[in-house]
Short mmCIF file of C-alpha atoms in Angstrom, two decimals:
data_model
loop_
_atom_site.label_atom_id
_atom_site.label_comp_id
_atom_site.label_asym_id
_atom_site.label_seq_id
_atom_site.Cartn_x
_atom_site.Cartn_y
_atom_site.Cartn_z
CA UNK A 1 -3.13 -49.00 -60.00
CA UNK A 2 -1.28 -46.38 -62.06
CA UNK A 3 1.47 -44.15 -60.43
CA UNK A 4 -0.07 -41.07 -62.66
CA UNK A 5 -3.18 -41.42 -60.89
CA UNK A 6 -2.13 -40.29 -57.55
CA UNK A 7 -2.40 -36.45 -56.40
CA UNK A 8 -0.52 -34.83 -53.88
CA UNK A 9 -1.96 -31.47 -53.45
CA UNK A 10 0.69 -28.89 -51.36
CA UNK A 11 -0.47 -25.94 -50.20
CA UNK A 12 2.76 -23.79 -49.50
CA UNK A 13 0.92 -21.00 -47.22
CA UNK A 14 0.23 -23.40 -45.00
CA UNK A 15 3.16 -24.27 -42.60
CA UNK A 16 3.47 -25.80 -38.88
CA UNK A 17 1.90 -22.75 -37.17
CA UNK A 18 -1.41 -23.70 -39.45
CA UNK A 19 -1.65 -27.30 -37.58
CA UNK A 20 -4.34 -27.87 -34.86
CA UNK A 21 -4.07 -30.79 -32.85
CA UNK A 22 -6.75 -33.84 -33.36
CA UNK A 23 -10.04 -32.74 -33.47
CA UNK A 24 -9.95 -29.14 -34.89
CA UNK A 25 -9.28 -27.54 -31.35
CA UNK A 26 -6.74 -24.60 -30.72
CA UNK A 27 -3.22 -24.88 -30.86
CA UNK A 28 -1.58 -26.47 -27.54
CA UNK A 29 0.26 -23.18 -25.46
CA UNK A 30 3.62 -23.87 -24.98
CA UNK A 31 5.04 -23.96 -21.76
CA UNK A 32 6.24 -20.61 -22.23
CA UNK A 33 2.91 -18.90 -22.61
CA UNK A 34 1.41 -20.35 -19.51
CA UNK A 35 4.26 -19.25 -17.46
CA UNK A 36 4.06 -15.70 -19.03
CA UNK A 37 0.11 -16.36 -18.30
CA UNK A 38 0.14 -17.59 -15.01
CA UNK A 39 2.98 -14.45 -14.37
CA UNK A 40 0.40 -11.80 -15.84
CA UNK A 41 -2.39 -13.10 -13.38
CA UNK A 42 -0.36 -13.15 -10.67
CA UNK A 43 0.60 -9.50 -11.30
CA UNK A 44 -2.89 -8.57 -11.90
CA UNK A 45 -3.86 -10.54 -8.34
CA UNK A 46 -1.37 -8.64 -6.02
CA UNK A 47 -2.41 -4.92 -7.46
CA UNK A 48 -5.88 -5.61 -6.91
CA UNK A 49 -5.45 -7.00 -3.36
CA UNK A 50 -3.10 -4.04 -2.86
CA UNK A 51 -4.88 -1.15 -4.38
CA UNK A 52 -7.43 -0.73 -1.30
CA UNK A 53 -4.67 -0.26 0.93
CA UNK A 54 -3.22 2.58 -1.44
CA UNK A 55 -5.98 4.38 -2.09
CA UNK A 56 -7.06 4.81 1.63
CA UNK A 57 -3.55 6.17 2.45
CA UNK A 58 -3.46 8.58 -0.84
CA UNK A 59 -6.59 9.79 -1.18
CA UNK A 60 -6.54 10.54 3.39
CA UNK A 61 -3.08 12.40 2.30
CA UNK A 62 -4.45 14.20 -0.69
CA UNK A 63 -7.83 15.64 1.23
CA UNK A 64 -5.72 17.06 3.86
CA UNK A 65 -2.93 18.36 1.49
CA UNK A 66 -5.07 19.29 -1.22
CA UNK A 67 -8.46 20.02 0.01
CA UNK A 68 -7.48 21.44 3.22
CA UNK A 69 -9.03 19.12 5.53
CA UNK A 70 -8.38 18.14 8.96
CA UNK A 71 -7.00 14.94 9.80
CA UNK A 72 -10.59 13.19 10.83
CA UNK A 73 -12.22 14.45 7.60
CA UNK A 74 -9.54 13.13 5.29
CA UNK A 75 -9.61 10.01 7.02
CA UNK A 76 -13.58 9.86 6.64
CA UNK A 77 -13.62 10.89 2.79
CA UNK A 78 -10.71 8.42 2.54
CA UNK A 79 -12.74 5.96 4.06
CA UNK A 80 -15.92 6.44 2.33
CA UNK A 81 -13.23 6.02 -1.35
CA UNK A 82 -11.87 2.99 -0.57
CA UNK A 83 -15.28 1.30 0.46
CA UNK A 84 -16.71 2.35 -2.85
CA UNK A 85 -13.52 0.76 -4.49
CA UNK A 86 -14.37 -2.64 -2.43
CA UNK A 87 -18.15 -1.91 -3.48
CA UNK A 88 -17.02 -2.61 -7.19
CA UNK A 89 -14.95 -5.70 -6.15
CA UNK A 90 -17.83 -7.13 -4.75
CA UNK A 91 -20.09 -6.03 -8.29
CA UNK A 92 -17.52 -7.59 -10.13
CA UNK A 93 -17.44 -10.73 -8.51
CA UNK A 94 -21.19 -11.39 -8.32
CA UNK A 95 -21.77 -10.31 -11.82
CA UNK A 96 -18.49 -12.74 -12.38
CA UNK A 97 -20.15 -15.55 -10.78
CA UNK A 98 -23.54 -15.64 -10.60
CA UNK A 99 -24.41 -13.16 -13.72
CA UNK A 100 -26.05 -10.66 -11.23
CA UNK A 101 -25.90 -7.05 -10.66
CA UNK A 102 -26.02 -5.05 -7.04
CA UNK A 103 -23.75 -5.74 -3.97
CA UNK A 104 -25.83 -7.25 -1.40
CA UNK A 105 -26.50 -5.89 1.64
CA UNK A 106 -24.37 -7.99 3.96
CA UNK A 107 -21.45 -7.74 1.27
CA UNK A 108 -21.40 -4.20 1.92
CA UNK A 109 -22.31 -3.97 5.82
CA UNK A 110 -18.96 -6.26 5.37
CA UNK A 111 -17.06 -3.61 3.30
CA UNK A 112 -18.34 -1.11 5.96
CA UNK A 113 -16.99 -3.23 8.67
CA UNK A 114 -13.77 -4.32 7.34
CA UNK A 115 -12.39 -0.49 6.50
CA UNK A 116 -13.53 0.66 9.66
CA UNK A 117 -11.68 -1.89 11.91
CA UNK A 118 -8.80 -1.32 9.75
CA UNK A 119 -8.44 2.40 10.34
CA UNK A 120 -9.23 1.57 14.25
CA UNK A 121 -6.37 -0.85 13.99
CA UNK A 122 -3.47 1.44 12.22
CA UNK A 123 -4.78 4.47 14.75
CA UNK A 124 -4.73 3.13 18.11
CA UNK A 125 -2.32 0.19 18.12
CA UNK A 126 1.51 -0.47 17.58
CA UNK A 127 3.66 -3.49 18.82
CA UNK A 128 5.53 -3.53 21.26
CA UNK A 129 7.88 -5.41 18.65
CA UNK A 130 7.83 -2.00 16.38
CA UNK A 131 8.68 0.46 18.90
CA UNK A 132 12.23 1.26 20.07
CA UNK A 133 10.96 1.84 23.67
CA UNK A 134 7.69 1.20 25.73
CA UNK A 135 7.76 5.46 26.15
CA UNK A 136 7.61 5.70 22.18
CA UNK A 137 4.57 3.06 21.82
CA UNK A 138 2.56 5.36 24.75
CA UNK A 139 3.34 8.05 22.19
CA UNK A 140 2.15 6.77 19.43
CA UNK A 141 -1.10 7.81 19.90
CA UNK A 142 -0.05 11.38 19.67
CA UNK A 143 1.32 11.36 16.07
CA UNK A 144 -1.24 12.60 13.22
CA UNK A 145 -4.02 10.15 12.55
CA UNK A 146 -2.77 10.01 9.13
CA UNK A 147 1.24 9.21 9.48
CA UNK A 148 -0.55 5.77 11.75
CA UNK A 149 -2.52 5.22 9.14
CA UNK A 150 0.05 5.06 6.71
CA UNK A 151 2.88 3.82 9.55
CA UNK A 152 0.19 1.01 10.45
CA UNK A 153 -0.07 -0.20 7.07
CA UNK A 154 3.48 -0.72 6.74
CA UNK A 155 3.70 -2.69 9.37
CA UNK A 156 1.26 -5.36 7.70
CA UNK A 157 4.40 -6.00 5.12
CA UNK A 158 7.09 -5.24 7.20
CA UNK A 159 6.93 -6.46 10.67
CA UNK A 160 10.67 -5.57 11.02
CA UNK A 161 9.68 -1.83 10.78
CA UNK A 162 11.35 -0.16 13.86
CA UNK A 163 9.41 3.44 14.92
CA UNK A 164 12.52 5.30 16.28
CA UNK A 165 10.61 8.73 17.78
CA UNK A 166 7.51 10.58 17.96
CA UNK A 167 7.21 13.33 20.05
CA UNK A 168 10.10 15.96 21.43
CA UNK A 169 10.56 17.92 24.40
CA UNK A 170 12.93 20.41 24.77
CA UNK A 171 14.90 18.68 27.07
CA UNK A 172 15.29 15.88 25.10
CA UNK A 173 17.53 17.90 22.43
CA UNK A 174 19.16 19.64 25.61
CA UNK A 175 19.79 16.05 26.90
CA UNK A 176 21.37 15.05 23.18
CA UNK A 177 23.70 18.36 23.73
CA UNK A 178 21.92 20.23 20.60
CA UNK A 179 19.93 23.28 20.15
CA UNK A 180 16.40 23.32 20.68
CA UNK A 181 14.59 23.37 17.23
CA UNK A 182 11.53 25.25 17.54
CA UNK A 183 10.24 24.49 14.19
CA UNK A 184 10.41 20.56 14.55
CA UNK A 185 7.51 18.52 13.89
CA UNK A 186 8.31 16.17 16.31
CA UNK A 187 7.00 18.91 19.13
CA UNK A 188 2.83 19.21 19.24
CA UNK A 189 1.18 21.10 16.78
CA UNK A 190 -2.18 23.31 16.64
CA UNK A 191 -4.22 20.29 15.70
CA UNK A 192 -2.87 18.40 19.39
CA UNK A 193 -0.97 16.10 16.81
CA UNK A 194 2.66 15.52 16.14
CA UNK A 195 3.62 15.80 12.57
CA UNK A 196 6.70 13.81 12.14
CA UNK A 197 7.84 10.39 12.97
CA UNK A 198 11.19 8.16 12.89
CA UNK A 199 11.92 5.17 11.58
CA UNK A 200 14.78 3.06 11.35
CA UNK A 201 17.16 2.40 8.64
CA UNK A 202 20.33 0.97 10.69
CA UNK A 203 21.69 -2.06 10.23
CA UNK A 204 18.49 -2.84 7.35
CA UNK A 205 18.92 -3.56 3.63
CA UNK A 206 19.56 -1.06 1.43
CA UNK A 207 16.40 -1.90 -0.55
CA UNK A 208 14.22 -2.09 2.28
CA UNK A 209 14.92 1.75 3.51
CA UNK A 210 14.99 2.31 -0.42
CA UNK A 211 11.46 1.14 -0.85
CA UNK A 212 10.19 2.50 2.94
CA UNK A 213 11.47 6.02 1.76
CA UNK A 214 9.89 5.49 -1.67
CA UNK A 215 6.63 4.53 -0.47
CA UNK A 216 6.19 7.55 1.82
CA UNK A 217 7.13 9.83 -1.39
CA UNK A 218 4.28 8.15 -3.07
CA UNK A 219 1.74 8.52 -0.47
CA UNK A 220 2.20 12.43 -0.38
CA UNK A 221 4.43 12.83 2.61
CA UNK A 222 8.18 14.43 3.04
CA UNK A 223 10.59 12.01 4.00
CA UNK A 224 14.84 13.10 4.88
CA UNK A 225 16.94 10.34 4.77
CA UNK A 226 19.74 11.86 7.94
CA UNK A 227 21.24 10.77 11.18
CA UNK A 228 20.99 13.11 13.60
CA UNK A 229 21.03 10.70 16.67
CA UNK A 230 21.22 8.09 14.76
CA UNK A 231 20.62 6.51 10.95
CA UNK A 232 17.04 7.11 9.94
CA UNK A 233 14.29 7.88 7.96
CA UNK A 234 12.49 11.01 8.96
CA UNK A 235 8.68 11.58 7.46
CA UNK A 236 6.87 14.38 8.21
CA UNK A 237 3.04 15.46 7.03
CA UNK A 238 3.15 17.44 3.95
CA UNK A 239 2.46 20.86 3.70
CA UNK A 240 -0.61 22.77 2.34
#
């Protein structure tokens, strides 16, 4: 056989980036890309499970801020948002997996359900683990639907959340050697609520009072950072 017959034929725009593994399939990801993958999803996962929770706080906050509600309303049209949010979970996920539209009618006597006992949950109950003394969990009870609403979902994430006060008397600041502040929302208010509520920042990180306080920006409320008795976190309902 000749030397001069044989042919290499190079293709310079080709280059390593142009190879496919055996059997014409996609390139291999590296490592890299399925951590940055695997990352993304995980990202994705958390604000979806999260997102419920948010929106039932915010939008409560926003109908009584910005619409002028009462407290039961906003928590009803809050409510009624964040089951329509879980609605289109549960379209997704059926159209996802078995190609088919509608939420069926359990999924959403579920969705019903689920909120419901929720908001029960965050209005009538706090531990006896997240209340400074038994007098402030009787209390609790007393404070706006929507700061235990908010307060109560806290608690799911931080179960080293301390409530610090509720209500006020005027003895109490006479007993702590002070003036009595008329104006505090800590005393009852014309809706039978109290309007403020205290939570601990002593002796916690610096990022956990960072993101408590940042969390009850978000959600609409006031928040003052002071220690009057002591170090804490003061959050109040916002004004309208």
């Amino acid at each position: 056989m000749n030397d001069s017959s044989l042919r290499l034929d190079y293709r310079p725009d080709l280059g390593p980036r142009d190879a496919s593994p055996p059997g014409g399939g996609a390139p291999t990801p590296t490592l890299t890309r399925r951590v940055i993958r695997l990352g993304l999803r995980l990202v994705v996962l958390v604000a979806v499970l999260l997102l419920p929770f948010i929106v039932l706080v915010r939008l409560a906050v926003h109908a009584y801020a910005g619409f002028g509600v009462g407290n039961w309303t906003a928590l009803w049209l809050a409510g009624a948002g964040v089951s329509l949010l879980l609605f289109f979970y549960a379209l997704v996920l059926r159209f996802r997996f078995q190609r088919k539209l509608g939420v069926p009618r359990g999924a959403r006597w579920l969705v019903v359900v689920s909120v419901g006992a929720f908001v029960a949950y965050t209005l009538l109950y706090l531990s006896g683990g997240n209340a400074k003394t038994p007098e402030i969990r009787e209390a609790y009870t007393e404070l706006s639907p929507l700061l235990r609403l908010s307060t109560g979902t806290v608690l799911l994430v931080d179960r080293e959340a301390m409530v610090t006060d509720v209500d006020r008397t005027a003895a109490d600041y006479l007993a702590w050697g002070r003036s009595v502040n008329e104006a505090s929302l800590h005393f009852l208010q014309d809706d039978g609520f109290v309007h403020a509520v205290d939570l601990r920042t002593l002796g916690r990180p610096a990022w956990r009072n960072w993101a408590l306080e940042q969390y009850y920006r978000s959600m609409g409320f006031r928040t003052l950072r002071h220690d009057g008795t002591a170090d804490h976190l003061h959050v109040a309902m916002p004004r309208r």
